[in-house]
Coordinates of C-alpha atoms in Angstrom, one line a residue:
M1 CA 72.7 103.2 27.3
T2 CA 73.7 106.6 28.9
D3 CA 76.3 108.6 27.9
T4 CA 77.6 108.2 31.2
E5 CA 78.0 104.6 30.8
K6 CA 78.9 104.7 27.1
R7 CA 82.1 107.0 29.0
F8 CA 82.6 104.2 31.1
F9 CA 83.2 102.0 28.3
T10 CA 85.4 103.7 25.7
M11 CA 88.6 102.6 25.7
I12 CA 91.7 103.8 25.7
P13 CA 93.2 105.6 22.1
Q14 CA 94.2 102.8 20.9
S15 CA 97.0 104.6 18.3
A16 CA 99.4 104.9 22.4
V17 CA 98.5 100.3 22.3
K18 CA 100.4 98.4 22.1
Q19 CA 99.6 94.8 23.4
T20 CA 101.5 91.1 23.2
M21 CA 99.3 87.8 23.9
F22 CA 101.2 85.0 25.5
R23 CA 99.8 82.4 23.5
G24 CA 100.8 78.7 25.3
D25 CA 98.1 76.5 26.7
A26 CA 95.2 78.9 28.0
Y27 CA 95.5 77.1 31.4
Y28 CA 97.6 79.9 32.2
N29 CA 95.7 82.3 32.4
A30 CA 97.6 84.9 34.7
S31 CA 100.6 86.4 35.2
W32 CA 101.5 87.5 39.0
D33 CA 104.9 89.2 38.5
Y34 CA 106.3 91.7 36.6
A35 CA 110.0 93.1 37.1
I36 CA 111.6 95.3 34.9
S37 CA 115.8 95.4 35.5
P38 CA 118.0 97.9 36.3
E39 CA 119.2 97.5 33.1
G40 CA 115.9 98.0 31.3
R41 CA 114.8 93.7 30.8
H42 CA 110.9 93.0 31.3
Y43 CA 110.4 89.8 33.1
F44 CA 107.3 88.8 33.8
S45 CA 105.8 85.0 34.3
V46 CA 102.8 83.0 33.9
C47 CA 101.3 81.1 35.7
A48 CA 98.3 79.0 36.7
E49 CA 95.0 80.6 37.9
W50 CA 92.7 77.4 39.6
L51 CA 89.9 79.6 39.3
D52 CA 86.7 77.9 41.4
G53 CA 88.4 74.5 40.7
G54 CA 88.6 75.4 36.2
G55 CA 91.6 75.0 35.9
K56 CA 94.5 71.8 34.9
P57 CA 96.7 70.7 37.0
G58 CA 99.6 70.0 36.5
L59 CA 100.8 73.3 34.5
D60 CA 103.6 74.9 36.1
A61 CA 105.1 77.9 36.4
L62 CA 107.1 79.7 33.9
L63 CA 109.0 82.5 33.4
Y64 CA 108.8 85.1 30.1
E65 CA 110.5 88.0 29.3
Y66 CA 109.1 91.0 27.0
C67 CA 111.0 92.8 24.3
P68 CA 109.1 95.7 24.3
K69 CA 110.9 96.5 20.4
N70 CA 109.1 93.3 18.4
G71 CA 107.2 92.1 21.1
A72 CA 109.0 88.7 21.5
L73 CA 108.4 86.7 24.1
K74 CA 111.5 84.4 25.1
R75 CA 110.7 81.3 27.7
L76 CA 113.4 81.7 30.0
V77 CA 113.0 79.8 33.1
N78 CA 109.8 75.6 32.9
V79 CA 109.4 74.7 36.9
N80 CA 108.4 71.4 34.7
T81 CA 112.0 71.1 34.4
D82 CA 114.1 73.4 35.5
I83 CA 113.9 72.2 39.1
F84 CA 112.9 68.5 40.8
T85 CA 109.6 67.9 41.4
Y86 CA 107.3 64.8 42.1
P87 CA 104.4 64.1 39.9
R88 CA 101.5 63.5 42.7
T89 CA 102.4 66.8 44.5
I90 CA 100.5 69.8 45.3
R91 CA 101.9 71.6 42.0
P92 CA 103.8 74.5 42.3
T93 CA 102.1 77.2 39.7
K94 CA 102.9 80.6 40.6
I95 CA 106.2 82.6 40.4
H96 CA 104.1 85.4 42.8
T97 CA 105.4 89.4 43.8
C98 CA 108.7 87.6 44.2
I99 CA 111.0 88.2 41.4
S100 CA 114.0 90.2 42.6
F101 CA 117.5 91.6 40.8
M102 CA 121.2 91.1 42.9
E103 CA 123.9 93.0 42.0
D104 CA 125.9 91.2 39.7
G105 CA 121.9 91.3 37.3
K106 CA 120.9 88.2 38.5
L107 CA 117.2 87.5 39.1
I108 CA 115.8 85.8 42.5
M109 CA 112.8 84.7 42.7
N110 CA 110.7 81.8 43.9
I111 CA 107.5 79.2 43.6
H112 CA 104.1 79.9 44.7
T113 CA 101.3 77.2 44.8
T114 CA 97.5 77.5 44.0
S115 CA 96.5 74.5 42.2
P116 CA 95.8 70.9 43.2
S117 CA 97.8 67.8 43.2
P118 CA 97.0 66.3 39.8
V119 CA 95.4 63.5 41.6
H120 CA 93.2 65.9 44.3
P121 CA 89.5 67.6 42.7
R122 CA 90.8 70.7 43.9
W123 CA 93.3 72.9 45.9
M124 CA 93.3 71.3 49.3
P125 CA 96.7 73.0 50.8
E126 CA 95.4 73.3 54.6
A127 CA 94.0 69.8 54.5
Y128 CA 97.0 68.3 52.5
Y129 CA 100.2 70.1 53.1
A130 CA 102.3 67.3 54.2
H131 CA 101.5 65.0 52.7
P132 CA 105.0 63.0 51.4
H133 CA 103.0 62.2 48.5
E134 CA 100.7 64.7 47.5
G135 CA 101.2 67.4 49.8
F136 CA 103.7 70.7 48.7
P137 CA 106.5 70.4 49.6
G138 CA 107.3 74.3 49.7
S139 CA 108.6 76.7 47.8
N140 CA 112.2 75.7 45.4
M141 CA 114.4 79.2 45.5
I142 CA 115.7 80.7 42.2
I143 CA 118.7 82.1 40.4
Y144 CA 117.9 83.0 37.6
D145 CA 121.3 84.6 35.2
P146 CA 120.5 86.5 32.4
K147 CA 123.9 86.0 30.9
T148 CA 124.0 82.5 30.9
G149 CA 120.1 82.1 30.9
H150 CA 121.5 78.7 33.9
V151 CA 119.0 78.3 35.9
E152 CA 120.2 77.8 39.7
D153 CA 117.6 75.8 41.9
M154 CA 118.7 76.9 45.5
G155 CA 116.2 73.9 46.9
I156 CA 114.0 74.2 49.2
P157 CA 114.5 76.6 52.3
V158 CA 111.1 76.4 54.4
R159 CA 109.4 72.9 54.1
Y160 CA 105.7 72.6 53.8
E161 CA 105.2 75.9 53.3
S162 CA 104.9 78.3 50.1
I163 CA 106.5 81.5 50.2
Y164 CA 103.6 84.6 48.6
G165 CA 106.0 87.7 48.2
A166 CA 109.8 88.3 48.7
K167 CA 111.5 90.9 48.3
Y168 CA 115.5 91.2 48.2
D169 CA 117.6 92.5 50.4
P170 CA 120.9 94.7 49.2
V171 CA 122.9 96.0 52.5
G172 CA 122.6 92.3 54.2
R173 CA 122.7 90.2 51.4
A174 CA 119.9 88.3 52.1
Y175 CA 116.6 87.4 51.0
Y176 CA 113.1 88.1 52.7
C177 CA 109.4 86.5 52.4
S178 CA 106.8 85.6 53.7
G179 CA 104.9 82.0 54.0
Y180 CA 101.1 81.7 52.2
F181 CA 99.9 79.3 55.3
R182 CA 100.7 80.1 58.4
G183 CA 102.1 83.4 58.0
H184 CA 105.4 83.4 59.5
G185 CA 108.5 85.7 58.4
Y186 CA 111.8 85.0 57.1
R187 CA 114.5 86.1 56.2
I188 CA 117.5 84.4 53.6
D189 CA 121.1 84.9 53.9
L190 CA 122.4 83.8 50.4
D191 CA 126.0 84.4 51.6
T192 CA 126.0 81.4 54.6
H193 CA 122.0 80.2 53.3
A194 CA 120.9 80.1 56.7
V195 CA 117.2 80.9 57.4
T196 CA 116.4 83.0 59.8
D197 CA 112.0 82.6 61.1
Y198 CA 110.8 84.7 63.1
G199 CA 107.7 83.1 63.5
Q200 CA 104.5 84.4 62.7
I201 CA 104.0 88.1 61.2
T202 CA 101.4 88.2 60.2
E203 CA 97.4 86.1 59.6
F204 CA 98.5 84.2 57.0
G205 CA 99.2 85.0 53.3
S206 CA 100.8 89.2 52.8
Y207 CA 102.2 89.0 49.7
L208 CA 103.8 92.9 48.7
H209 CA 107.3 93.5 49.8
H210 CA 107.9 96.4 49.4
T211 CA 111.1 98.3 49.6
G212 CA 110.5 102.6 50.6
P213 CA 112.9 105.1 50.6
D214 CA 115.5 103.9 53.7
A215 CA 116.0 100.7 52.1
N216 CA 113.6 99.0 54.6
I217 CA 111.4 95.9 53.6
Y218 CA 107.6 97.7 54.1
I219 CA 105.2 94.6 54.7
S220 CA 101.1 94.4 56.6
T221 CA 99.9 91.9 57.7
R222 CA 96.2 91.3 56.5
S223 CA 93.9 93.2 58.9
G224 CA 96.2 95.9 58.0
S225 CA 98.9 96.8 60.4
L226 CA 102.6 98.0 59.0
L227 CA 105.5 96.3 59.7
R228 CA 108.7 95.9 58.5
Y229 CA 112.0 94.4 58.0
N230 CA 114.9 96.8 58.9
V231 CA 117.7 95.2 57.1
Y232 CA 120.6 96.7 58.6
R233 CA 118.8 94.9 62.4
K234 CA 118.4 92.6 60.1
E235 CA 114.5 92.0 62.1
P236 CA 111.1 92.8 61.9
E237 CA 109.6 95.6 63.3
Y238 CA 106.0 96.5 63.5
L239 CA 105.4 100.1 63.7
G240 CA 102.2 101.1 65.6
V241 CA 100.2 102.3 62.9
S242 CA 97.4 100.1 60.6
I243 CA 96.1 101.2 57.2
P244 CA 92.5 103.1 58.1
V245 CA 89.2 101.5 56.6
D246 CA 87.6 101.5 53.7
Q247 CA 84.0 103.1 55.6
D248 CA 81.5 102.3 53.0
Y249 CA 82.6 98.5 53.3
P250 CA 84.0 98.3 56.8
E251 CA 82.9 94.5 56.6
F252 CA 85.9 94.1 54.1
A253 CA 88.5 95.1 56.9
N254 CA 88.7 91.7 58.9
R255 CA 91.9 89.4 58.9
K256 CA 91.4 88.7 55.3
R257 CA 91.1 91.7 53.2
N258 CA 92.7 94.9 54.6
V259 CA 96.8 93.6 53.3
M260 CA 99.3 96.3 51.0
A261 CA 98.7 95.6 47.4
Y262 CA 100.7 97.8 46.0
A263 CA 103.3 100.9 46.3
V264 CA 105.6 103.2 44.9
N265 CA 108.1 105.5 46.9
A266 CA 107.5 109.1 47.1
P267 CA 109.2 111.5 45.2
D268 CA 110.9 113.3 47.1
G269 CA 111.9 110.3 49.2
K270 CA 110.2 111.1 52.2
G271 CA 107.6 107.9 52.2
F272 CA 105.4 105.6 49.6
F273 CA 102.0 105.6 49.0
F274 CA 99.5 102.8 48.6
C275 CA 97.4 100.6 48.2
A276 CA 94.8 98.4 50.5
H277 CA 92.8 94.9 48.8
T278 CA 90.3 94.0 49.0
K279 CA 86.9 96.6 48.7
N280 CA 89.4 99.7 49.4
R281 CA 88.8 101.9 46.9
N282 CA 91.4 104.6 49.1
L283 CA 94.9 106.3 48.6
Y284 CA 97.6 106.1 51.0
Y285 CA 100.3 107.8 52.0
Y286 CA 102.6 106.7 55.2
D287 CA 105.4 109.3 56.7
L288 CA 108.2 107.1 57.4
A289 CA 109.8 110.0 59.7
A290 CA 106.6 110.9 61.7
N291 CA 105.5 106.9 61.4
Q292 CA 102.0 107.9 59.9
I293 CA 99.9 106.3 57.7
R294 CA 97.4 109.2 56.2
T295 CA 94.5 108.7 54.2
V296 CA 94.6 110.8 50.3
G297 CA 91.9 109.6 49.0
S298 CA 89.4 108.4 46.9
T299 CA 90.8 106.1 43.9
V300 CA 88.4 106.2 41.9
P301 CA 87.1 108.8 39.9
A302 CA 83.4 110.7 41.1
W303 CA 81.4 109.7 38.5
W304 CA 81.9 106.8 38.0
L305 CA 79.1 106.5 41.3
A306 CA 76.4 107.1 38.2
V307 CA 77.5 103.2 36.7
T308 CA 79.1 100.9 39.3
K309 CA 78.8 101.4 43.2
G310 CA 82.0 102.9 44.0
S311 CA 84.1 99.8 45.2
A312 CA 87.4 98.7 42.4
S313 CA 90.8 97.7 43.6
V314 CA 93.4 99.3 42.7
F315 CA 96.9 97.0 40.1
G316 CA 99.7 98.7 40.2
M317 CA 101.1 101.7 40.3
D318 CA 103.9 103.8 38.7
F319 CA 104.8 107.9 38.6
D320 CA 106.0 109.8 36.1
E321 CA 108.5 111.8 35.1
E322 CA 106.4 114.7 35.6
G323 CA 104.9 113.2 39.4
V324 CA 101.3 112.8 38.5
L325 CA 101.1 108.7 39.3
W326 CA 99.1 106.0 37.3
Y327 CA 97.9 102.8 37.6
G328 CA 95.4 100.6 36.7
L329 CA 91.3 100.6 38.3
T330 CA 89.3 97.3 38.2
P331 CA 86.2 97.7 39.5
D332 CA 83.6 94.9 40.5
G333 CA 82.9 92.5 37.5
T334 CA 84.1 94.4 34.9
C335 CA 87.8 94.9 32.7
A336 CA 91.3 98.2 34.7
H337 CA 90.9 101.7 33.4
L338 CA 93.9 103.6 33.4
I339 CA 93.5 106.4 35.9
R340 CA 96.2 108.9 36.0
W341 CA 96.3 110.9 39.3
D342 CA 97.9 114.3 39.0
V343 CA 97.9 114.0 43.2
L344 CA 100.7 116.2 44.5
N345 CA 99.1 119.1 43.8
G346 CA 95.8 118.5 44.1
G347 CA 94.0 117.0 41.2
E348 CA 91.5 114.7 40.8
P349 CA 91.5 111.1 39.8
V350 CA 91.3 111.6 35.5
D351 CA 90.0 107.6 33.5
H352 CA 91.6 107.5 30.6
G353 CA 89.6 104.2 30.0
L354 CA 89.0 100.0 29.5
M355 CA 92.8 99.1 29.0
G356 CA 93.4 96.6 26.1
V357 CA 92.5 96.0 22.5
P358 CA 88.3 95.0 21.6
E359 CA 89.9 91.8 21.0
H360 CA 90.6 91.4 24.7
N361 CA 90.2 93.8 26.9
C362 CA 92.4 93.7 30.8
T363 CA 90.9 92.1 34.0
C364 CA 93.9 93.6 36.7
F365 CA 97.3 94.4 36.7
C366 CA 99.8 92.0 38.0
E367 CA 102.3 95.5 38.3
A368 CA 102.9 98.4 35.8
Y369 CA 105.7 100.8 35.2
I370 CA 106.9 103.8 34.1
R371 CA 109.8 103.9 31.8
D372 CA 111.3 106.8 29.9
G373 CA 107.7 108.1 29.2
I374 CA 105.6 104.5 28.5
F375 CA 103.5 102.3 30.7
Y376 CA 103.9 99.1 30.9
A377 CA 101.4 96.9 32.2
A378 CA 101.7 92.7 33.3

């Protein structure tokens, strides 16, 4: 192994690492949502990711609270018991990129699926989604009250559709979301419970809903067109700009692969930085006033090219108190690295090493945040 390869596989300084592991059923193998409340409480989902037919159907989504002080994990929501489910349906296995906080401190979220019916050999939603017994009746919307521990099942706002990503809008007290199967956009009014279907806004499966500095909610199509829910006009708006293609991987810039995946507002409030998946290494900046997307540069440290082919994906990003960007970066076939980039001052990406501890590395993050000088990721 060369010195460069040794450097690539060096772990982050262990004196700074604190890791807490979920110790439940091993088939719960992923987390696809993590959020920190305005009060500083940490919430994350536990999911049964069905990968290549390997898994166990029937394990429905869980919501946990993480306590940073002592590393304790507390189960809050169990979809198996807190909503109505039928034992033969395609399973509601994920809380995915949808946890939002309301004014009264309650959490609002929905249930996504990527696990088959217990009577199916694998996940087959396109063939069975509308089956009366073995299909997917739709995503339940849930409101959790951390003050009382009460779980309120709001029902299924859109039948036969799996809601993939969502974001709460405090301006209009509404929940904006998009569907995985058909790509429709929806607005759910929490005062009247009215559901507005905006029709197909994306090809399918766009998940990230990012609240920009202007309070509007931004999302992209799978092929990279940027749009937003205008929360003041209560309608979607296409912005006429698209995410540039990573020219080293043009074959991935199809209808599935150039979707906005993670975003964070710029410290000056004039726009937001974001990345796209899959095999798109670049960091982008959207300027609100100019309505322009600018390619900032590659998120991959230059010296990596001696070890990898350079393809990698960002998972989770946030600015620290000094305006430096930190993110998780996962190259193909390896584990996540912790990267620091002083992007506002023209710096270069700096690799701090593999994330995790020697006994358990991290493949990727679902989200990452910085609070009081500490980098948190699930």
